Coordinates of C-alpha atoms in Angstrom, one line a residue:
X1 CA 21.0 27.5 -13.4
X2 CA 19.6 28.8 -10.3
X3 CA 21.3 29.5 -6.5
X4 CA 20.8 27.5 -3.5
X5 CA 18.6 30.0 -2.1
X6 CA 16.1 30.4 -5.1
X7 CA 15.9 26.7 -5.3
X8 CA 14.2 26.7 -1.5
X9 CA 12.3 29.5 -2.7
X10 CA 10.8 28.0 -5.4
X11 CA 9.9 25.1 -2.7
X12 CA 8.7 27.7 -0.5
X13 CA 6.2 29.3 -2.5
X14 CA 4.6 26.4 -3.6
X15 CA 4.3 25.2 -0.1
X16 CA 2.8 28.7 1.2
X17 CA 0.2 28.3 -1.6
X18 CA -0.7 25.0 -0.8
X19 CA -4.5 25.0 1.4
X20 CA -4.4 23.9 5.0
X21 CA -6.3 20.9 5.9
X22 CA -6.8 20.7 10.2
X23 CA -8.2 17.6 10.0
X24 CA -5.3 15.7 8.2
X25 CA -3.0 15.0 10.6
X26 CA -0.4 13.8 7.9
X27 CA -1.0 16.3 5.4
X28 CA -0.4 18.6 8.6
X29 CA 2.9 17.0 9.5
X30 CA 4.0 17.2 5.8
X31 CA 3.6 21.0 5.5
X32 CA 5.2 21.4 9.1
X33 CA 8.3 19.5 7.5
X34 CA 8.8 21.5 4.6
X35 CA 8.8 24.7 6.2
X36 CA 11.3 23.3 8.9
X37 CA 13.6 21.7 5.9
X38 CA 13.3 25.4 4.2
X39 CA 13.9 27.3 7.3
X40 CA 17.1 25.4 7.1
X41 CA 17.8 25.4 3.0
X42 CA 17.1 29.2 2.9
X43 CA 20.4 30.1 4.6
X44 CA 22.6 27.3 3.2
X45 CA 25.1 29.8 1.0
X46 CA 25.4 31.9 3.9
X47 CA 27.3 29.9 5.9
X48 CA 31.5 28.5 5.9
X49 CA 32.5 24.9 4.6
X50 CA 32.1 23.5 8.1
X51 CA 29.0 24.5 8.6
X52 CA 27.6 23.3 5.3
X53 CA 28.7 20.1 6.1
X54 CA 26.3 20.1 9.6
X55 CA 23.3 21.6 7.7
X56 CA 23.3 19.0 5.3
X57 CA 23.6 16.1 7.8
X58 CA 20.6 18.1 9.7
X59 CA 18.5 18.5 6.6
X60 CA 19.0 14.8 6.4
X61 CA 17.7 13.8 10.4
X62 CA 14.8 16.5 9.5
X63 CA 13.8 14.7 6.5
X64 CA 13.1 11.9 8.6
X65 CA 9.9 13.9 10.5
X66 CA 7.9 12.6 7.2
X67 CA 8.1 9.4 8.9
X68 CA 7.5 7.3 6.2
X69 CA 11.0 5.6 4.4
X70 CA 11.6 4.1 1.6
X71 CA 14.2 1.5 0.4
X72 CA 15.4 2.4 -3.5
X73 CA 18.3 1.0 -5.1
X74 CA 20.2 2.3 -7.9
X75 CA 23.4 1.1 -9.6
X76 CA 23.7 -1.5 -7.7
X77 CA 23.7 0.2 -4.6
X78 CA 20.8 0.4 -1.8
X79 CA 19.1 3.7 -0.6
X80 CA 16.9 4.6 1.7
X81 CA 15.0 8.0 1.6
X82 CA 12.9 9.6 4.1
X83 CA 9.9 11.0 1.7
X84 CA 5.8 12.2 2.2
X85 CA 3.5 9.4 3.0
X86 CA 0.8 9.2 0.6
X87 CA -2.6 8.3 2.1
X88 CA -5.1 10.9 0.4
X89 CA -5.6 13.1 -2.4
X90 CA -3.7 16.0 -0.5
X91 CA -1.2 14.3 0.5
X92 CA -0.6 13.3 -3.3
X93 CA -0.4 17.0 -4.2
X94 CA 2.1 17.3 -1.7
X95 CA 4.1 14.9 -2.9
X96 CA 3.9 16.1 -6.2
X97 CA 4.9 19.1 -4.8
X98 CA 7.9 17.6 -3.6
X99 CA 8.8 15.5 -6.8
X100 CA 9.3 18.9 -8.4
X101 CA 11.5 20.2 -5.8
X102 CA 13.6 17.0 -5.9
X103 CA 13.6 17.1 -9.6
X104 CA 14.4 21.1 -9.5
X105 CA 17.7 20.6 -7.7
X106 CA 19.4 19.5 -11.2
X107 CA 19.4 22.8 -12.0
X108 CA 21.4 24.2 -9.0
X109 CA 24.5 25.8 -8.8
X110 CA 26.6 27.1 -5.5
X111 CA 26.4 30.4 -5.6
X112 CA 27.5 31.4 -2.2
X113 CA 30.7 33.0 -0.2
X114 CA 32.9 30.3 0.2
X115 CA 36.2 31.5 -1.7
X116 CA 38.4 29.0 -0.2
X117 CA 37.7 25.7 -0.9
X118 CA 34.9 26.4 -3.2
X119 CA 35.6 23.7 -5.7
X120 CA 34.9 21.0 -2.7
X121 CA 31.5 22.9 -2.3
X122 CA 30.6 22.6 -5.9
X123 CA 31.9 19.1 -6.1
X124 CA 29.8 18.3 -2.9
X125 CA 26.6 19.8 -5.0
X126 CA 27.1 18.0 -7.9
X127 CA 27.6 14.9 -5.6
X128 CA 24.3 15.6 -4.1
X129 CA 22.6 15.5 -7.5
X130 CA 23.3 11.9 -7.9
X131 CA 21.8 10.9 -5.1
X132 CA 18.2 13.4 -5.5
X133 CA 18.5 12.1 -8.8
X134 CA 17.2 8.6 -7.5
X135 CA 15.3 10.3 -4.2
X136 CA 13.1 11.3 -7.1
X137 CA 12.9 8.3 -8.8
X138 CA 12.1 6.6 -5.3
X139 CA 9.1 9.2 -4.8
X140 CA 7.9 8.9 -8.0
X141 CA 7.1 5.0 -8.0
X142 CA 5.2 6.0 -4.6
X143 CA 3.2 8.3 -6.2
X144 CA 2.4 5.9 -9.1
X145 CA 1.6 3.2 -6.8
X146 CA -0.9 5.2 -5.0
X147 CA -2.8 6.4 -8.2
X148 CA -2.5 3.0 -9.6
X149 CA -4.2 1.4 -6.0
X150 CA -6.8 4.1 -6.2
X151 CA -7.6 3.5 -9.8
X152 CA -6.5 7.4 -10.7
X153 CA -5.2 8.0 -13.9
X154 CA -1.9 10.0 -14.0
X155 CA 0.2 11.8 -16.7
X156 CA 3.4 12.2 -15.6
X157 CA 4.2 15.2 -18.0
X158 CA 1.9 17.0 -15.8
X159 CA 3.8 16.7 -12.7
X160 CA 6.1 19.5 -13.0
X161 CA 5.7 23.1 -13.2
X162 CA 5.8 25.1 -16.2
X163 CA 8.5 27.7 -16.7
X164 CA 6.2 30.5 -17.5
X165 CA 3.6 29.3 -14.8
X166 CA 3.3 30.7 -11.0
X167 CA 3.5 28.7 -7.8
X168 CA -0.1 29.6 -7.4
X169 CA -1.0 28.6 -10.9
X170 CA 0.6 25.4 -10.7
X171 CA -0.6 24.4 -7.4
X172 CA -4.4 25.4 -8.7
X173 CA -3.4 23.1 -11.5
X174 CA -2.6 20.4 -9.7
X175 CA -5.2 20.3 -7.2
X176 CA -7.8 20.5 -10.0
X177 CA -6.3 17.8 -12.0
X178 CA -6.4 15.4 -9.3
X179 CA -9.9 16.5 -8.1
X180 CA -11.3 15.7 -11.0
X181 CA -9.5 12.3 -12.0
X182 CA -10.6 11.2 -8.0
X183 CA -14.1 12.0 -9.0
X184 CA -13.8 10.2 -12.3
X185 CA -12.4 7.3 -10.3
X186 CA -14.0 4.0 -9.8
X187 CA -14.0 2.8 -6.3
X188 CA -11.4 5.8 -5.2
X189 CA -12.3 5.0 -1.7
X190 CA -10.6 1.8 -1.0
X191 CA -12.4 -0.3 2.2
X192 CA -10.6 0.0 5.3
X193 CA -10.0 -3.9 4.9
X194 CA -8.4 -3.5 1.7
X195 CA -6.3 -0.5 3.0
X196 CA -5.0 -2.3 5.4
X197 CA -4.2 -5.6 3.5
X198 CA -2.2 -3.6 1.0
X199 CA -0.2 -1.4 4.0
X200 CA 0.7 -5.6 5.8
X201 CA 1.6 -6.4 2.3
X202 CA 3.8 -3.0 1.8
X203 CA 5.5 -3.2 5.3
X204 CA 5.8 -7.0 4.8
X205 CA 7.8 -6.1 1.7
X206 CA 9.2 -3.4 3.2
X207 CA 10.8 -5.8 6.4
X208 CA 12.0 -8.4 3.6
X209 CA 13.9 -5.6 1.7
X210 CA 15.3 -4.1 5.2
X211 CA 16.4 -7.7 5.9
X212 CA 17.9 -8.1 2.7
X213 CA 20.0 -4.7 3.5
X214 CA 21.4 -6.1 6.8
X215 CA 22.4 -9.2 5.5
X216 CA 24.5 -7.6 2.7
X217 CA 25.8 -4.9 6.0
X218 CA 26.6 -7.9 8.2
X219 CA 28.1 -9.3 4.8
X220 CA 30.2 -6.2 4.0
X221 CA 31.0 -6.0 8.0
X222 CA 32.4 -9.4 8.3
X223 CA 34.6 -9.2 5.1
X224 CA 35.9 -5.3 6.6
X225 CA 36.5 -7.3 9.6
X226 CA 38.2 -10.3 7.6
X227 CA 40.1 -7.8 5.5
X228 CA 41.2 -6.1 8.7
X229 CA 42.5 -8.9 10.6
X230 CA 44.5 -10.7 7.2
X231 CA 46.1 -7.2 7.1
X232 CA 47.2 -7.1 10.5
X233 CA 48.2 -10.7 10.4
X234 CA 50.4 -10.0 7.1
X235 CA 51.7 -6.7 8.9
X236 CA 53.0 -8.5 12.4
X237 CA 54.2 -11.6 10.0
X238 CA 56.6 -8.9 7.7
X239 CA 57.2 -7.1 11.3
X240 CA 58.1 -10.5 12.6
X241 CA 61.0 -11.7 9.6
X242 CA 62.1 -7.7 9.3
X243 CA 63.2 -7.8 12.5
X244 CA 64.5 -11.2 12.3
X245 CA 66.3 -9.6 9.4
X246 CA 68.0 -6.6 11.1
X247 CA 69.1 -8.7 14.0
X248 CA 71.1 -10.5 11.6
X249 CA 74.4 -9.2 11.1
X250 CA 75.3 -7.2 7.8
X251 CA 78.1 -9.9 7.0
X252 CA 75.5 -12.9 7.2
X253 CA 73.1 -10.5 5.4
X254 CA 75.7 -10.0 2.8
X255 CA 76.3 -13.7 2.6
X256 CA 72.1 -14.9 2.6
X257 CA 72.0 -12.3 -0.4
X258 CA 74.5 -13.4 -2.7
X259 CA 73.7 -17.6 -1.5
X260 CA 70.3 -16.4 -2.5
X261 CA 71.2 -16.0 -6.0
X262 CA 71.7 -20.0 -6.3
X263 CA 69.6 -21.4 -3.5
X264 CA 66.6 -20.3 -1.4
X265 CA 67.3 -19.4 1.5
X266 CA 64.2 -19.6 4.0
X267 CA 64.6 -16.1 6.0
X268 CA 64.8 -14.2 2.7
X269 CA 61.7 -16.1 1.0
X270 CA 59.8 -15.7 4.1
X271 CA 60.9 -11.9 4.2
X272 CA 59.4 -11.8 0.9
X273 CA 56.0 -13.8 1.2
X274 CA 55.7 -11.8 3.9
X275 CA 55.9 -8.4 2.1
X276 CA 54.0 -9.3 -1.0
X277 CA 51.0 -10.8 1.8
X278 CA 50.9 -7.5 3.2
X279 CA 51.1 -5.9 -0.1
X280 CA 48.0 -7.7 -1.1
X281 CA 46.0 -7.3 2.2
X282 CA 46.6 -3.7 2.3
X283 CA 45.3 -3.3 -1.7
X284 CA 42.0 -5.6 -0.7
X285 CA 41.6 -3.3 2.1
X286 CA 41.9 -0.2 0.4
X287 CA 39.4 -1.6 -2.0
X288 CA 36.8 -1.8 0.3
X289 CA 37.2 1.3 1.5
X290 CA 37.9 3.5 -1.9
X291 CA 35.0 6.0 -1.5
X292 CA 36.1 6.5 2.6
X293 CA 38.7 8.9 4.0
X294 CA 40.2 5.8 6.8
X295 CA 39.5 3.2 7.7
X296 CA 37.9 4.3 11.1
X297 CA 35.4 6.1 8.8
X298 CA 34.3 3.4 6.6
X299 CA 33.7 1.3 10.1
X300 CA 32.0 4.4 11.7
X301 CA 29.7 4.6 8.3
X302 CA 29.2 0.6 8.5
X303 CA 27.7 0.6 11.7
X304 CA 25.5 3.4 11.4
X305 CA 23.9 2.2 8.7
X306 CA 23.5 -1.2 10.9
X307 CA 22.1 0.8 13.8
X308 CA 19.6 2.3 11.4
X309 CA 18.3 -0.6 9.3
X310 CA 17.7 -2.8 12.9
X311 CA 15.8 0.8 14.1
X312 CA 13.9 1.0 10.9
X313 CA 12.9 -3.0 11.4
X314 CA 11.9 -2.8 14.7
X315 CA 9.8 0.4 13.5
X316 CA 8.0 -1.8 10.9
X317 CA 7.7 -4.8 12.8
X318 CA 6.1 -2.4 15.6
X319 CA 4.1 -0.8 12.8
X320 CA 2.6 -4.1 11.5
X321 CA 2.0 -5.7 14.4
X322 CA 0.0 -2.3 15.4
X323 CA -2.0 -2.9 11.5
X324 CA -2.4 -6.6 12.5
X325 CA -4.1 -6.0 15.5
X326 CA -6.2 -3.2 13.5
X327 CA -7.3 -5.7 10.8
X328 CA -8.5 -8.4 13.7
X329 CA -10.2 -5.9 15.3
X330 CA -11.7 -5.3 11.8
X331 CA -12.6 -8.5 11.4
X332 CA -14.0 -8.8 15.1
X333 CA -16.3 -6.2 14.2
X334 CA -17.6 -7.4 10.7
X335 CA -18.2 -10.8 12.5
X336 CA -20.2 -8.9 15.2
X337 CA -22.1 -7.5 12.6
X338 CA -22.4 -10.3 10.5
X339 CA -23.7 -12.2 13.6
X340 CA -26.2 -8.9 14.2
X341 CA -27.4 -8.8 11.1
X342 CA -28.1 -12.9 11.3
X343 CA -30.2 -12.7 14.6
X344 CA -32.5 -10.0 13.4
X345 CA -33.1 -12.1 10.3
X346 CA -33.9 -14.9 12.3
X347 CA -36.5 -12.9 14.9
X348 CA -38.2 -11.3 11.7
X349 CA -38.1 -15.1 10.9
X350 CA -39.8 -15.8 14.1
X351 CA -42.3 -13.1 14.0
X352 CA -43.9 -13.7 10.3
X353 CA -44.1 -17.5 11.2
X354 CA -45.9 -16.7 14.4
X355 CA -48.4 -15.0 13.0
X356 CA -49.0 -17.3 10.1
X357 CA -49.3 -20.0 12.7
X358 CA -52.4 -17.3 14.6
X359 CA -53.9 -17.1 11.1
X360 CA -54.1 -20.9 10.9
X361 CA -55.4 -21.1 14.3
X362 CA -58.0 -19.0 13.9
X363 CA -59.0 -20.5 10.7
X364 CA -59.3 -23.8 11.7
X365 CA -61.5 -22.5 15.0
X366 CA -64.0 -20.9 12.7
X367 CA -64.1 -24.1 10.5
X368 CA -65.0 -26.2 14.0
X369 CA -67.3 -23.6 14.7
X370 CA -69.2 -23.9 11.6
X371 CA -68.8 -27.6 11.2
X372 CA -70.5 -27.8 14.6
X373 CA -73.1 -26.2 14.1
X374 CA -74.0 -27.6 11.2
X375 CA -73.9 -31.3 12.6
X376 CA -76.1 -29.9 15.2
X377 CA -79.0 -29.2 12.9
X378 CA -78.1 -32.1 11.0
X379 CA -78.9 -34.3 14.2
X380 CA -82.6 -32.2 15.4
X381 CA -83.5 -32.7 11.4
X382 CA -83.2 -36.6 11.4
X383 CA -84.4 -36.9 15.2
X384 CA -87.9 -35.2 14.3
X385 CA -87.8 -37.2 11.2
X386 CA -87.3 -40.4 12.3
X387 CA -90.1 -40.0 15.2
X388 CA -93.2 -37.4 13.2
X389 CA -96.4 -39.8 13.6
X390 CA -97.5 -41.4 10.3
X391 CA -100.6 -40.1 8.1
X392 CA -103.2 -42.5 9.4
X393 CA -102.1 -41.7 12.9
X394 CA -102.3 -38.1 12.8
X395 CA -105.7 -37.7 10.8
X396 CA -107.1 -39.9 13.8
X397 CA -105.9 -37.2 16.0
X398 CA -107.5 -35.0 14.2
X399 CA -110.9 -36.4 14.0
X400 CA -110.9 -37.3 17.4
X401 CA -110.0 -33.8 18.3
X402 CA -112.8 -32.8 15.9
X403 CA -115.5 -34.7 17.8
X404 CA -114.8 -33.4 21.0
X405 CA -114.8 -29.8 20.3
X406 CA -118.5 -30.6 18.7
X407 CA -119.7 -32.5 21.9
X408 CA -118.6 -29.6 23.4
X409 CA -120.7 -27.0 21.4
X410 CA -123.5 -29.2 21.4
X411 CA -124.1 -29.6 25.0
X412 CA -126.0 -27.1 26.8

């Protein structure tokens, strides 16, 4: 068994050993927690049963800087623990980290100053184990859902440090275990479309199970109430025929008792309905209310849980309508694209078939060209050939010509 104080040490030393990341703003508020929740676990045995009581109720409000809650239920009974929100492979170390503090606090025993009272201290740590018990349990789906959405393998025996290993060892352990499964993953990186599907479809759960939960409080508030108001009833009623009773004097009271014995007589039986009502409604009441000091307590509890589950709804339904408004935005954007993407395909479109229709153009030119010019010399051809002189004709010329160039010579 280990003290109080070790057990945050153990936490601490992990955490101190666990690398700083600036540009995770979660993983960033994670560490900030832990060191504020072991500020505060660190001097838990130092202080009376008073303040013990305080601490834990602030460790509790502190927890809820993670900002990320989760509904578990257990026995029949419905929890809800503020844990690490896992969103990245750091944030799954942390967690981890976490797991095996939650998981480390079976082993604690109160091992401070209180003398007095000391058994209510011990009783109040063994109390508290319960309930980590399930925190655990609760943190341990989370991390197995986010392995299982990001397709990394995980070996659970592997979670927890080793007795003979170091809070550096362990943490290098860790981080290079789920290093190399993320690299080993297929499709690790999730689209920012399907991230946000499966976070509407998580806080949409969520809201239902946070629904569920204030319908069973305004359930267990109405029969309190119920319960409440048939005790008083019962209680004026008995008040009512007691007093009736006394007023009557001890001779007729001597007389209604022994009369009684043979006949009913109405003042007695109601006297006694009365009682047995009141009996009854007191024994339901105190039912309800078996693991409370009073009655004001159990109401005070009743309603702060109330106040809390409508906070944490309006919280989600804040949340997802924020992630709704992120995924049409999404979608806006993809469509813009989509559209984009469309309209240079069509002016690529338009450019090819423009110059295809230039090529035909000046294809068909160069064929009128050419086809012109050929009819051309097609037409001189058959002009000159249907008008050349016939053979008769031109050797006439010729003699003709003949004879006068010899006239010519011959005359002086």
């Amino acid at each position: 068994m280990i003290s109080m104080t070790t057990y945050w040490q153990l936490f601490k030393d992990c955490i101190d050993n666990l690398p700083a990341s600036p540009e995770s703003t979660e993983y960033t508020k994670q560490l900030t927690t832990a060191n504020t929740l072991i500020d505060i676990g660190l001097g838990i045995e130092k202080l009376g049963i008073t303040e013990i009581k305080e601490v834990v109720n602030k460790l509790h409000e502190k927890a809820k800087l993670f900002g990320h809650h989760v509904l578990f239920n257990a026995n029949g009974k419905d929890y809800t623990f503020y844990l690490p929100k896992i969103n990245n492979i750091e944030s799954l170390i942390f967690a981890i980290i976490y797991y095996q503090h939650l998981k480390n606090y079976n082993n604690v025993s109160y091992q401070g100053s209180i003398t007095w009272f000391r058994q209510i201290v011990i009783n109040g740590v063994n109390e508290k184990k319960v309930t980590t018990k399930f925190q655990a349990m609760a943190l341990l789906t989370e991390i197995k859902n986010y392995c299982k959405s990001q397709k990394i393998t995980l070996d659970e025996s592997q979670l927890l440090r080793k007795s003979n290993e170091t809070a550096k060892d362990y943490i290098i352990r860790v981080t290079e275990l789920f290093h190399i499964t993320s690299d080993d993953a297929i499709d690790s990186n999730q689209t920012s479309e399907s991230i946000i599907a499966d976070e509407t479809v998580n806080l949409e759960s969520s809201l239902l199970e946070l629904k569920k939960k204030k319908n069973a409080l305004d359930t267990k508030i109405d029969s309190f109430s119920k319960k409440l108001i048939e005790l008083h009833q019962a209680t004026q009623r008995y008040l009512s025929f007691n007093n009736e009773w006394r007023n009557t004097s001890r001779i007729m009271q001597l007389y209604y008792w022994v009369l009684s014995w043979f006949h009913q007589i109405p003042l007695i039986q109601n006297l006694k309905e009365a009682n047995e009502q009141c009996v009854k409604a007191e024994q339901a009441l105190n039912e309800e209310i078996a693991l409370y000091e009073s009655v004001e307590t159990y109401h005070i509890e009743l309603k702060r849980q109330q106040q809390e589950t409508i906070m944490e709804h309006e919280h989600i339904q804040e949340k997802l309508s924020q992630i709704k408004l992120e995924q049409s935005i999404l979608q806006y954007k993809q469509q813009l694209q989509q559209q984009q993407e469309e309209l240079k395909g069509e002016n690529t479109s338009a450019v090819v078939q423009t110059c295809s229709e230039d090529e035909t153009t000046s294809l068909e030119v160069n064929e009128n060209v050419d086809t012109s010019v050929s009819v051309s010399e097609f037409s001189y051809y058959n002009f000159f050939k249907e008008n050349l002189p016939s053979r008769q004709t031109m050797q006439a010329a010729a003699v003709a010509a003949l004879a006068i160039v010899t006239q010519q010579l011959v005359t002086p």
